[in-house]
Short mmCIF file of C-alpha atoms and ligand atoms in Angstrom, two decimals:
data_model
loop_
_atom_site.label_atom_id
_atom_site.label_comp_id
_atom_site.label_asym_id
_atom_site.label_seq_id
_atom_site.Cartn_x
_atom_site.Cartn_y
_atom_site.Cartn_z
CA MET A 1013 182.60 35.30 90.83
CA ASP A 1014 181.98 34.18 87.27
CA VAL A 1015 179.41 31.41 87.52
CA LEU A 1016 180.76 29.90 84.30
CA ASN A 1017 183.97 28.95 86.17
CA TRP A 1018 181.86 26.79 88.40
CA ILE A 1019 181.05 24.27 85.66
CA SER A 1020 183.79 21.66 85.11
CA SER A 1021 183.92 18.27 83.45
CA ARG A 1022 187.21 17.51 85.20
CA ARG A 1023 186.23 17.85 88.85
CA THR A 1024 182.61 17.17 89.72
CA PRO A 1025 181.10 16.82 93.19
CA GLN A 1026 179.94 13.23 93.74
CA SER A 1027 176.41 14.50 94.36
CA GLU A 1028 176.30 15.46 90.65
CA LYS A 1029 176.71 13.42 87.47
CA ALA A 1030 180.24 13.54 86.10
CA ASP A 1031 179.30 11.49 83.05
CA PRO A 1032 176.04 10.82 81.21
CA ARG A 1033 176.51 7.06 81.83
CA GLN A 1034 176.33 7.52 85.59
CA VAL A 1035 173.29 6.68 87.72
CA ALA A 1036 172.23 7.71 91.21
CA ASN A 1037 173.35 5.31 93.94
CA SER A 1038 171.36 4.79 97.14
CA ALA A 1039 173.34 7.35 99.14
CA GLY A 1040 172.72 10.43 97.02
CA GLY A 1041 175.88 10.17 94.91
CA TYR A 1042 176.44 9.21 91.27
CA THR A 1043 178.37 6.15 90.13
CA PHE A 1044 178.77 4.03 87.03
CA GLU A 1045 176.51 1.05 86.40
CA LEU A 1046 177.71 -2.55 86.23
CA ASP A 1047 176.76 -4.68 83.25
CA ASP A 1048 174.52 -7.70 83.91
CA HIS A 1049 177.35 -10.25 83.81
CA ALA A 1050 179.26 -8.38 86.52
CA ARG A 1051 176.05 -8.05 88.53
CA LEU A 1052 175.47 -11.79 88.24
CA ARG A 1053 178.91 -12.44 89.74
CA ARG A 1054 178.15 -10.11 92.64
CA PHE A 1055 174.83 -11.85 93.22
CA LEU A 1056 176.32 -15.36 93.11
CA THR A 1057 179.15 -14.56 95.51
CA LEU A 1058 177.56 -11.98 97.82
CA GLY A 1059 173.88 -12.99 97.78
CA VAL A 1060 171.17 -10.65 98.99
CA ASP A 1061 170.54 -11.88 102.56
CA GLY A 1062 170.15 -8.95 104.90
CA GLY A 1063 170.00 -6.40 102.06
CA THR A 1064 172.39 -3.46 102.27
CA TYR A 1065 172.65 -0.50 104.64
CA TYR A 1066 170.34 1.38 102.26
CA VAL A 1067 168.10 -1.24 100.66
CA GLY A 1068 166.02 -4.02 102.22
CA ASP A 1069 166.64 -7.64 101.28
CA ARG A 1070 163.39 -8.00 99.31
CA ALA A 1071 164.09 -4.98 97.12
CA LEU A 1072 167.65 -6.20 96.54
CA ALA A 1073 166.38 -9.70 95.68
CA LEU A 1074 163.87 -8.32 93.17
CA ASP A 1075 166.55 -6.13 91.63
CA ASN A 1076 168.81 -9.14 91.14
CA ALA A 1077 165.96 -11.29 89.82
CA ALA A 1078 165.52 -8.66 87.09
CA VAL A 1079 169.19 -9.15 86.17
CA LEU A 1080 168.60 -12.93 85.93
CA THR A 1081 165.55 -12.38 83.74
CA ARG A 1082 167.49 -10.24 81.28
CA LEU A 1083 170.42 -12.66 81.12
CA ALA A 1084 168.17 -15.72 80.76
CA VAL A 1085 166.73 -14.19 77.59
CA ASP A 1086 169.81 -12.40 76.20
CA ASP A 1087 172.54 -14.92 77.02
CA PRO A 1088 171.16 -18.16 78.53
CA GLU A 1089 174.33 -20.19 77.86
CA GLY A 1090 176.50 -17.50 79.45
CA LEU A 1091 174.21 -17.28 82.46
CA VAL A 1092 174.32 -21.01 83.13
CA ALA A 1093 178.07 -21.22 82.44
CA THR A 1094 178.75 -18.54 85.07
CA ILE A 1095 176.50 -20.24 87.63
CA VAL A 1096 178.36 -23.53 87.06
CA GLU A 1097 181.76 -21.83 87.19
CA ILE A 1098 181.16 -19.95 90.47
CA SER A 1099 179.53 -23.00 92.07
CA THR A 1100 181.95 -25.75 91.04
CA GLN A 1101 185.06 -23.68 91.69
CA GLY A 1102 183.93 -22.95 95.24
CA ARG A 1103 184.11 -19.21 94.65
CA ALA A 1104 181.02 -18.31 96.74
CA PRO A 1105 180.64 -18.87 100.50
CA LYS A 1106 177.04 -20.06 100.07
CA GLN A 1107 175.41 -22.21 97.39
CA ASN A 1108 171.96 -20.64 97.78
CA PRO A 1109 172.39 -17.86 95.18
CA ALA A 1110 173.71 -20.33 92.55
CA LEU A 1111 170.85 -22.77 93.23
CA PHE A 1112 168.35 -19.93 93.14
CA ALA A 1113 169.76 -18.58 89.87
CA LEU A 1114 169.67 -22.06 88.33
CA ALA A 1115 166.07 -22.60 89.47
CA TYR A 1116 165.12 -19.20 88.10
CA ALA A 1117 166.81 -19.94 84.77
CA ALA A 1118 165.00 -23.30 84.67
CA SER A 1119 161.70 -21.40 84.68
CA ILE A 1120 162.51 -19.24 81.64
CA PRO A 1121 162.01 -21.14 78.35
CA GLU A 1122 165.13 -19.76 76.63
CA ALA A 1123 167.38 -20.90 79.47
CA ALA A 1124 165.57 -23.96 80.84
CA PRO A 1125 167.36 -26.67 78.79
CA ALA A 1126 170.85 -25.44 79.72
CA ALA A 1127 169.85 -24.87 83.35
CA LEU A 1128 168.34 -28.32 83.81
CA ALA A 1129 171.32 -29.99 82.12
CA ALA A 1130 173.60 -28.28 84.66
CA LEU A 1131 171.61 -29.48 87.69
CA PRO A 1132 173.96 -32.31 88.80
CA ARG A 1133 177.00 -30.04 88.60
CA VAL A 1134 175.47 -27.28 90.75
CA ALA A 1135 173.38 -29.50 93.08
CA ARG A 1136 176.15 -31.79 94.29
CA THR A 1137 174.54 -32.96 97.54
CA GLY A 1138 171.06 -33.93 98.65
CA THR A 1139 170.78 -30.63 100.52
CA HIS A 1140 171.58 -28.69 97.35
CA LEU A 1141 168.92 -30.66 95.48
CA PHE A 1142 166.31 -29.89 98.17
CA LEU A 1143 167.16 -26.18 98.06
CA PHE A 1144 166.85 -26.24 94.27
CA ALA A 1145 163.48 -28.00 94.49
CA GLY A 1146 162.19 -25.35 96.89
CA TYR A 1147 163.36 -22.47 94.70
CA VAL A 1148 162.16 -23.96 91.43
CA GLU A 1149 158.60 -24.37 92.77
CA GLN A 1150 158.52 -20.59 93.30
CA PHE A 1151 158.69 -20.11 89.53
CA ARG A 1152 157.32 -23.12 87.66
CA GLY A 1153 155.46 -26.43 87.90
CA TRP A 1154 156.82 -29.95 87.72
CA GLY A 1155 156.76 -30.33 83.94
CA ARG A 1156 158.42 -33.16 82.10
CA GLY A 1157 161.80 -31.43 81.64
CA LEU A 1158 162.16 -30.73 85.35
CA ARG A 1159 161.04 -34.25 86.34
CA ARG A 1160 163.54 -35.79 83.97
CA ALA A 1161 166.39 -33.60 85.26
CA VAL A 1162 165.68 -34.64 88.86
CA ALA A 1163 165.33 -38.30 87.83
CA ASP A 1164 168.71 -38.06 86.08
CA TRP A 1165 170.23 -36.65 89.26
CA TYR A 1166 169.46 -40.03 90.87
CA THR A 1167 169.91 -42.45 87.96
CA THR A 1168 173.33 -41.14 86.91
CA LYS A 1169 174.72 -42.08 90.35
CA ASP A 1170 175.49 -45.58 91.54
CA ALA A 1171 173.54 -47.19 94.38
CA ASP A 1172 176.27 -46.50 96.96
CA ALA A 1173 176.28 -42.79 96.13
CA VAL A 1174 172.48 -42.51 96.28
CA ALA A 1175 172.29 -44.45 99.55
CA TYR A 1176 175.03 -42.26 101.06
CA GLN A 1177 173.16 -39.08 100.08
CA ALA A 1178 169.90 -40.52 101.41
CA VAL A 1179 171.26 -41.29 104.89
CA LYS A 1180 173.45 -38.18 105.15
CA TYR A 1181 171.06 -35.50 103.84
CA ARG A 1182 167.65 -36.83 104.80
CA GLN A 1183 165.53 -33.69 104.59
CA ARG A 1184 165.74 -29.93 104.30
CA GLU A 1185 163.28 -27.08 103.80
CA GLY A 1186 160.36 -29.49 103.88
CA TRP A 1187 161.83 -31.71 101.15
CA SER A 1188 163.00 -35.32 101.36
CA HIS A 1189 164.37 -37.79 98.82
CA ARG A 1190 161.05 -39.65 98.99
CA ASP A 1191 159.21 -36.49 97.89
CA LEU A 1192 161.55 -36.04 94.93
CA LEU A 1193 161.46 -39.69 93.86
CA ARG A 1194 157.64 -39.58 93.91
CA LEU A 1195 157.67 -36.51 91.68
CA ALA A 1196 160.43 -37.57 89.31
CA HIS A 1197 159.78 -41.35 88.97
CA PRO A 1198 163.33 -42.30 88.00
CA VAL A 1199 163.56 -45.52 86.01
CA THR A 1200 166.67 -47.66 86.05
CA ALA A 1201 167.75 -51.12 84.88
CA VAL A 1202 170.39 -51.37 87.62
CA PRO A 1203 169.03 -53.72 90.33
CA ALA A 1204 170.92 -52.14 93.25
CA LEU A 1205 169.78 -48.68 92.26
CA ARG A 1206 166.17 -49.82 91.80
CA GLU A 1207 166.20 -51.42 95.25
CA THR A 1208 167.72 -48.27 96.76
CA PHE A 1209 164.85 -46.23 95.30
CA GLU A 1210 162.39 -48.79 96.72
CA TRP A 1211 164.01 -48.45 100.14
CA ILE A 1212 163.73 -44.65 100.03
CA LEU A 1213 160.11 -44.82 98.82
CA ARG A 1214 158.75 -47.69 100.91
CA GLY A 1215 161.40 -48.66 103.44
CA GLN A 1216 161.91 -52.15 101.93
CA VAL A 1217 165.51 -53.29 102.37
CA GLY A 1218 166.23 -55.63 99.48
CA ALA A 1219 169.32 -57.82 99.15
CA GLU A 1220 171.06 -55.38 96.79
CA VAL A 1221 170.58 -52.29 98.97
CA PRO A 1222 174.03 -50.86 99.94
CA ALA A 1223 175.28 -51.88 103.40
CA ILE A 1224 175.46 -48.27 104.63
CA VAL A 1225 171.64 -48.37 104.92
CA SER A 1226 171.74 -51.14 107.53
CA GLY A 1227 174.68 -49.40 109.24
CA PHE A 1228 172.63 -46.22 109.45
CA ALA A 1229 169.60 -48.10 110.83
CA ALA A 1230 171.71 -49.88 113.44
CA ALA A 1231 173.24 -46.58 114.58
CA GLN A 1232 169.77 -45.15 115.25
CA GLU A 1233 168.88 -48.10 117.48
CA ALA A 1234 172.22 -48.37 119.29
CA THR A 1235 172.70 -46.85 122.74
CA ASP A 1236 176.35 -47.58 123.46
CA VAL A 1237 179.63 -46.04 122.36
CA ALA A 1238 181.24 -49.36 121.34
CA THR A 1239 178.48 -50.06 118.79
CA TRP A 1240 178.58 -46.56 117.36
CA THR A 1241 182.35 -46.57 116.92
CA ARG A 1242 182.21 -50.01 115.28
CA LEU A 1243 179.49 -48.84 112.86
CA ILE A 1244 181.50 -45.72 112.01
CA ARG A 1245 184.55 -47.89 111.29
CA ASP A 1246 182.68 -50.58 109.32
CA HIS A 1247 180.41 -48.34 107.24
CA GLY A 1248 182.19 -44.99 107.07
CA LEU A 1249 179.21 -43.27 108.71
CA ALA A 1250 179.41 -39.46 108.81
CA TRP A 1251 178.33 -37.45 111.85
CA GLU A 1252 175.06 -36.48 110.14
CA MET A 1253 174.08 -40.17 110.13
CA LEU A 1254 174.31 -40.55 113.91
CA PRO A 1255 171.68 -39.90 116.59
CA ASP A 1256 172.11 -36.90 118.92
CA ALA A 1257 173.07 -39.11 121.88
CA ALA A 1258 176.11 -40.42 119.96
CA LEU A 1259 177.30 -36.89 119.19
CA ASN A 1260 177.80 -36.14 122.89
CA GLU A 1261 180.47 -38.85 123.19
CA ALA A 1262 184.15 -37.95 122.76
CA ALA A 1263 184.95 -41.52 121.65
CA VAL A 1264 182.46 -41.23 118.79
CA TRP A 1265 184.28 -38.12 117.52
CA ASP A 1266 187.59 -39.95 117.88
CA ALA A 1267 186.20 -42.64 115.59
CA LEU A 1268 184.90 -40.03 113.14
CA LEU A 1269 188.34 -38.38 113.06
CA ASP A 1270 189.92 -41.81 112.52
CA SER A 1271 187.73 -42.41 109.48
CA GLY A 1272 188.63 -38.98 108.04
CA MET A 1273 186.25 -36.07 108.55
CA PRO A 1274 185.59 -33.79 105.56
CA GLN A 1275 187.23 -30.39 105.87
CA THR A 1276 184.06 -28.29 106.20
CA ALA A 1277 182.45 -30.65 108.73
CA LEU A 1278 185.62 -30.58 110.82
CA MET A 1279 185.70 -26.78 110.76
CA ARG A 1280 182.09 -26.55 111.91
CA GLN A 1281 182.50 -29.12 114.68
CA LEU A 1282 185.56 -27.56 116.31
CA PRO A 1283 183.57 -25.93 119.14
CA ARG A 1284 181.90 -29.24 119.97
CA LEU A 1285 185.18 -31.18 119.75
CA THR A 1286 186.75 -28.63 122.08
CA ARG A 1287 183.86 -28.80 124.56
CA LEU A 1288 184.12 -32.59 124.64
CA GLY A 1289 187.85 -32.41 125.40
CA VAL A 1290 189.01 -33.92 122.09
CA LEU A 1291 191.25 -30.90 121.38
CA PRO A 1292 193.21 -30.11 124.56
CA ASP A 1293 196.13 -27.65 124.65
CA LEU A 1294 198.53 -30.60 124.72
CA GLY A 1295 197.96 -34.10 123.38
CA GLY A 1296 194.55 -35.40 122.31
CA ARG A 1297 193.83 -34.98 118.61
CA THR A 1298 194.97 -31.35 118.47
CA ALA A 1299 198.16 -31.75 116.40
CA GLU A 1300 196.54 -33.82 113.66
CA VAL A 1301 193.47 -31.55 113.49
CA VAL A 1302 195.81 -28.54 113.13
CA ALA A 1303 197.58 -30.37 110.30
CA GLN A 1304 194.32 -31.15 108.54
CA LEU A 1305 192.88 -27.64 108.92
CA THR A 1306 195.94 -26.04 107.33
CA ASP A 1307 196.40 -28.62 104.56
CA ALA A 1308 196.22 -26.44 101.41
CA ASP A 1309 195.58 -29.44 99.21
CA ARG A 1310 192.59 -30.62 101.23
CA LEU A 1311 191.22 -27.07 101.48
CA ARG A 1312 191.29 -26.79 97.70
CA LYS A 1313 189.79 -30.20 97.01
CA ALA A 1314 186.98 -29.57 99.51
CA ARG A 1315 186.32 -26.14 97.92
CA VAL A 1316 186.48 -24.50 101.32
CA HIS A 1317 185.63 -20.82 100.93
CA PRO A 1318 187.94 -18.39 102.78
CA VAL A 1319 185.03 -16.32 104.10
CA ASN A 1320 183.62 -19.42 105.81
CA VAL A 1321 187.04 -20.01 107.38
CA LEU A 1322 187.11 -16.38 108.50
CA VAL A 1323 183.71 -16.74 110.17
CA ALA A 1324 184.74 -20.05 111.76
CA GLN A 1325 187.99 -18.49 113.02
CA ARG A 1326 186.21 -15.62 114.69
CA THR A 1327 183.41 -17.73 116.13
CA TYR A 1328 185.84 -20.30 117.47
CA SER A 1329 188.15 -17.69 119.00
CA SER A 1330 185.22 -15.95 120.67
CA GLY A 1331 184.41 -19.10 122.66
CA ARG A 1332 180.69 -18.75 122.13
CA SER A 1333 178.25 -19.66 119.41
CA ALA A 1334 176.75 -16.85 117.31
CA ARG A 1335 173.36 -18.40 118.03
CA GLY A 1336 174.04 -18.20 121.75
CA ALA A 1337 173.98 -21.99 122.22
CA GLY A 1338 176.98 -23.22 124.10
CA GLU A 1339 180.37 -21.96 125.21
CA TRP A 1340 183.87 -23.40 125.04
CA THR A 1341 187.41 -22.41 125.92
CA PRO A 1342 189.24 -22.03 122.59
CA THR A 1343 192.44 -24.00 122.15
CA PRO A 1344 195.03 -21.44 120.92
CA ALA A 1345 196.66 -23.86 118.46
CA ILE A 1346 193.27 -24.45 116.79
CA ALA A 1347 192.48 -20.72 116.58
CA ASP A 1348 195.91 -20.16 114.98
CA ALA A 1349 195.34 -23.05 112.57
CA LEU A 1350 192.07 -21.48 111.39
CA ASP A 1351 193.97 -18.24 110.91
CA ALA A 1352 196.48 -19.99 108.65
CA ALA A 1353 193.65 -21.87 106.91
CA PHE A 1354 192.03 -18.55 105.94
CA TYR A 1355 195.10 -17.55 103.92
CA ALA A 1356 195.63 -21.07 102.58
CA ALA A 1357 192.02 -21.29 101.37
CA PHE A 1358 192.76 -18.66 98.71
CA GLY A 1359 195.17 -21.15 97.13
CA ALA A 1360 198.50 -20.16 95.69
CA VAL A 1361 198.41 -16.43 95.01
CA GLN A 1362 201.20 -14.91 92.93
CA PRO A 1363 202.23 -11.37 93.84
CA SER A 1364 201.97 -8.75 91.08
CA GLY A 1365 205.08 -7.02 92.41
CA LYS A 1366 203.37 -3.67 91.88
CA ARG A 1367 203.25 -0.79 94.37
CA THR A 1368 199.80 -1.38 95.79
CA MET A 1369 197.63 0.94 97.89
CA LEU A 1370 194.75 -0.82 99.61
CA GLY A 1371 191.87 1.46 100.60
CA VAL A 1372 189.21 0.00 102.87
CA ASP A 1373 185.98 2.00 103.01
CA VAL A 1374 185.23 2.09 106.74
CA SER A 1375 182.28 4.46 106.41
CA GLY A 1376 179.02 3.93 108.29
CA SER A 1377 177.28 1.89 105.61
CA MET A 1378 180.13 -0.66 105.61
CA GLY A 1379 179.24 -1.59 109.19
CA SER A 1380 176.25 -3.68 108.09
CA PRO A 1381 176.48 -7.49 107.99
CA ILE A 1382 176.74 -8.89 104.48
CA SER A 1383 175.30 -11.97 102.85
CA GLY A 1384 173.45 -12.92 106.02
CA MET A 1385 176.77 -13.92 107.61
CA PRO A 1386 178.04 -12.78 111.01
CA ILE A 1387 180.54 -10.43 109.42
CA THR A 1388 180.32 -6.81 108.31
CA ALA A 1389 181.37 -5.45 104.93
CA ARG A 1390 184.22 -3.50 106.56
CA GLU A 1391 185.48 -6.61 108.38
CA ALA A 1392 185.41 -8.73 105.24
CA SER A 1393 187.18 -5.91 103.39
CA ALA A 1394 189.90 -5.70 106.00
CA ALA A 1395 190.39 -9.47 105.85
CA LEU A 1396 190.77 -9.28 102.06
CA ALA A 1397 193.25 -6.43 102.50
CA LEU A 1398 195.25 -8.66 104.86
CA VAL A 1399 195.51 -11.28 102.12
CA GLN A 1400 196.95 -8.67 99.74
CA LEU A 1401 199.37 -7.51 102.46
CA ALA A 1402 200.49 -11.12 102.88
CA THR A 1403 200.92 -11.48 99.11
CA GLU A 1404 202.39 -8.22 97.84
CA PRO A 1405 205.92 -7.27 98.95
CA SER A 1406 205.12 -3.59 98.34
CA ALA A 1407 201.66 -2.84 99.71
CA ALA A 1408 200.11 -0.62 102.36
CA ALA A 1409 196.56 -0.57 103.69
CA TYR A 1410 194.52 2.46 104.72
CA GLY A 1411 191.03 2.95 106.07
CA PHE A 1412 189.05 5.85 104.72
CA ALA A 1413 185.80 7.62 105.44
CA ALA A 1414 184.74 11.19 104.90
CA ALA A 1415 184.68 11.76 108.63
CA LEU A 1416 184.66 15.35 109.73
CA GLY A 1417 185.70 15.09 113.35
CA GLY A 1418 188.79 13.41 114.75
CA TRP A 1419 190.79 12.37 111.70
CA GLY A 1420 192.20 15.77 110.75
CA ARG A 1421 192.36 16.79 107.12
CA THR A 1422 193.48 13.52 105.57
CA GLN A 1423 190.39 11.44 106.50
CA LEU A 1424 192.51 8.46 105.60
CA LYS A 1425 194.76 6.60 107.95
CA PRO A 1426 196.91 3.45 108.04
CA LEU A 1427 194.86 0.42 109.02
CA GLY A 1428 197.47 -0.67 111.53
CA ILE A 1429 196.90 -4.37 110.88
CA SER A 1430 199.22 -7.03 109.54
CA PRO A 1431 198.92 -10.70 108.56
CA ARG A 1432 201.07 -11.46 111.60
CA ARG A 1433 198.17 -10.41 113.76
CA ARG A 1434 195.44 -12.98 114.23
CA LEU A 1435 192.24 -12.32 112.26
CA ASP A 1436 189.98 -11.92 115.27
CA ASP A 1437 192.37 -9.31 116.72
CA ALA A 1438 192.77 -7.50 113.39
CA LEU A 1439 189.01 -7.24 112.96
CA LYS A 1440 188.70 -5.68 116.42
CA VAL A 1441 191.05 -2.91 115.25
CA ILE A 1442 188.84 -2.29 112.21
CA ASP A 1443 185.70 -2.23 114.32
CA ALA A 1444 187.23 0.44 116.55
CA MET A 1445 187.89 2.88 113.67
CA PRO A 1446 185.61 5.91 113.55
CA PHE A 1447 182.71 5.73 111.10
CA GLY A 1448 181.77 8.58 108.78
CA GLY A 1449 180.45 9.58 105.36
CA THR A 1450 181.75 8.06 102.15
CA ASP A 1451 184.29 9.48 99.71
CA CYS A 1452 185.84 6.77 97.54
CA ALA A 1453 188.13 9.29 95.81
CA LEU A 1454 190.15 9.69 99.01
CA PRO A 1455 192.84 7.02 98.28
CA MET A 1456 193.74 8.68 94.95
CA VAL A 1457 193.46 12.23 96.33
CA TYR A 1458 195.65 11.30 99.30
CA ALA A 1459 198.30 9.53 97.20
CA ALA A 1460 198.51 12.55 94.89
CA ARG A 1461 198.83 15.00 97.75
CA GLU A 1462 201.38 12.97 99.69
CA GLY A 1463 203.41 12.07 96.60
CA LEU A 1464 202.95 8.30 97.12
CA GLU A 1465 204.00 6.17 94.15
CA VAL A 1466 201.17 3.77 93.41
CA ASP A 1467 200.73 1.39 90.47
CA THR A 1468 197.54 -0.25 91.74
CA PHE A 1469 194.82 1.21 93.89
CA VAL A 1470 192.51 -1.41 95.40
CA VAL A 1471 189.34 0.03 96.92
CA TYR A 1472 187.01 -2.20 98.98
CA THR A 1473 183.62 -0.52 99.13
CA ASP A 1474 179.85 -0.75 98.71
CA ASN A 1475 180.17 2.02 96.08
CA GLU A 1476 177.69 4.22 97.94
CA THR A 1477 180.03 7.18 97.65
CA TRP A 1478 178.63 10.72 97.88
CA ALA A 1479 180.69 13.04 100.04
CA GLY A 1480 183.65 14.04 97.86
CA ASN A 1481 184.09 17.09 95.65
CA VAL A 1482 185.69 15.00 92.91
CA HIS A 1483 184.59 11.62 91.50
CA PRO A 1484 186.94 8.66 92.05
CA HIS A 1485 187.59 8.17 88.30
CA GLN A 1486 188.43 11.87 87.99
CA ALA A 1487 190.80 11.63 90.96
CA LEU A 1488 192.50 8.64 89.33
CA ARG A 1489 192.93 10.58 86.07
CA ASP A 1490 194.38 13.53 88.01
CA TYR A 1491 196.76 11.15 89.80
CA ARG A 1492 197.94 9.64 86.50
CA GLU A 1493 198.50 13.09 84.98
CA GLN A 1494 200.30 14.47 88.01
CA THR A 1495 202.65 11.51 88.55
CA GLY A 1496 203.03 10.07 85.06
CA ILE A 1497 202.28 6.64 86.54
CA PRO A 1498 199.61 4.76 84.53
CA ALA A 1499 197.94 3.72 87.78
CA LYS A 1500 195.12 1.17 87.79
CA LEU A 1501 192.09 0.94 90.04
CA VAL A 1502 190.53 -2.30 91.25
CA VAL A 1503 187.13 -1.91 92.88
CA VAL A 1504 186.15 -4.76 95.18
CA GLY A 1505 182.35 -4.47 95.48
CA MET A 1506 180.98 -5.63 98.81
CA THR A 1507 177.21 -5.58 98.08
CA SER A 1508 175.15 -6.99 95.20
CA THR A 1509 173.96 -3.65 93.88
CA GLY A 1510 174.56 -2.38 90.34
CA PHE A 1511 176.84 0.50 91.35
CA SER A 1512 180.56 0.84 90.74
CA ILE A 1513 183.03 3.70 90.97
CA ALA A 1514 185.00 2.02 88.14
CA ASP A 1515 184.52 3.50 84.68
CA PRO A 1516 183.72 0.48 82.49
CA ASN A 1517 185.22 2.22 79.44
CA ASP A 1518 188.63 2.66 81.11
CA ALA A 1519 190.76 -0.46 80.59
CA GLY A 1520 192.74 0.55 83.68
CA MET A 1521 189.78 0.01 86.01
CA LEU A 1522 188.25 -3.29 87.04
CA ASP A 1523 185.29 -4.18 89.25
CA ILE A 1524 185.31 -7.53 91.06
CA ALA A 1525 182.87 -9.12 93.51
CA GLY A 1526 184.03 -9.01 97.12
CA PHE A 1527 183.26 -12.56 98.25
CA ASP A 1528 184.76 -14.23 95.19
CA ALA A 1529 187.44 -16.62 96.47
CA ALA A 1530 189.45 -15.66 93.39
CA VAL A 1531 189.75 -11.98 94.48
CA PRO A 1532 193.54 -12.06 95.16
CA ASN A 1533 194.29 -13.81 91.88
CA LEU A 1534 192.00 -11.47 89.93
CA ILE A 1535 193.82 -8.46 91.44
CA THR A 1536 197.25 -9.89 90.60
CA GLU A 1537 196.19 -10.73 87.05
CA PHE A 1538 194.82 -7.26 86.43
CA ALA A 1539 197.62 -5.39 88.21
CA GLY A 1540 200.34 -7.34 86.45
CA ALA A 1541 198.89 -7.24 82.94
CA1 LIG B 1069 179.16 4.48 103.17
#
């Protein structure tokens, strides 16, 4: 054989570079590299908790901190704008990465002014502020700029808002409002606000201190249900403001529901409400809770992230807490409502109308939990694929892995799930699929071989591809040439690494971050353009 025939720039094994721009991924393959802005989006939505299948969480955190350092110097305004955008639009399931990124930016001189000015928009609750304070101390001292930013957080609110934050979010991570007021020394000419600060600092309840403070104090001393329910009604107390004894009373939760529980709090308390008998199969508060859970308007206003709904749906349906504390018998109507809420939480998604092939990487590395949440990358991918199936009239979903035994020669098979199947059931199907090596070219190779007409390939993966004898971007080019269809490829990245199978120079390929709540809309926009 002529060894010169062996060299090809058109079909390259994934274990070799197909392009000088490619870098080695963690699995022994070569992929393209994301730019820092795309990496920032992955970090903000996916976080680094738990690391990846290949890389520990500390190494992944350091890697992402390097991205933040570069952006803070090269494009500080862009860095802060993206943090604000992802945070305020509710596009990430957790606020920690945004608060961390903001704290980090606040420690780098080029970015500090913009970062500190954005503090009230990103730290919207007392808990957010405490998390920020903890992170920021890792990188800088309490200089004047930081003290003023924290003081402004308090002085730009009215006394009612500060008092509410102070009784609802009292401490976290070793921080309290008293600690922050002592450091920041906010000065105000508003008497009610000044007295509220005095109450937080020294416990003095002046005449102008908002009434919720006395309501909160009375609730701590009360021992009977009638007093608690009256205080909830009179002062609008939230569950966080009540003592543990009160939270074991069904009548207290009835009163909390009467006064209107926030969407996220309601979602988290469903197991407890069920255990206490507030949500029976028939009657009780079940019908109205179902209505609230599935209210698209309320989901949007409360910035409820679909991944958090997904986790709540699965936890609730399992009848036991992930932390092993407590069991309950799930009420089917509530489990179904959470299922509907998952889809509703994405907001109104327009279909692209394109022929769409969804390829979920179900290889071994996708079986690791992501973002420190009780969900694996393959499960989250399958749930995202379900949303596309519910949106696109012409779409089909496949699971792929470069498995050698059992799957025959295709190594790609229909996922066998549909939006009509409840999430917890659908995820069980995904979990039962055989694991294997990774070849992200398989969707394009398969479509070409089987003569499938595809306008948009969507591949959900950690981009740790290595097993194929052709790179994914080469397989896409072959598919386009063979069919004459100018097919596009959307890569939904499920880990916050810098790897992507998408060629950044090809306008027909796009990389998006997997936990971004805007994923379905981003796919539609790109596919339909
Ligand atoms: Ca893999």
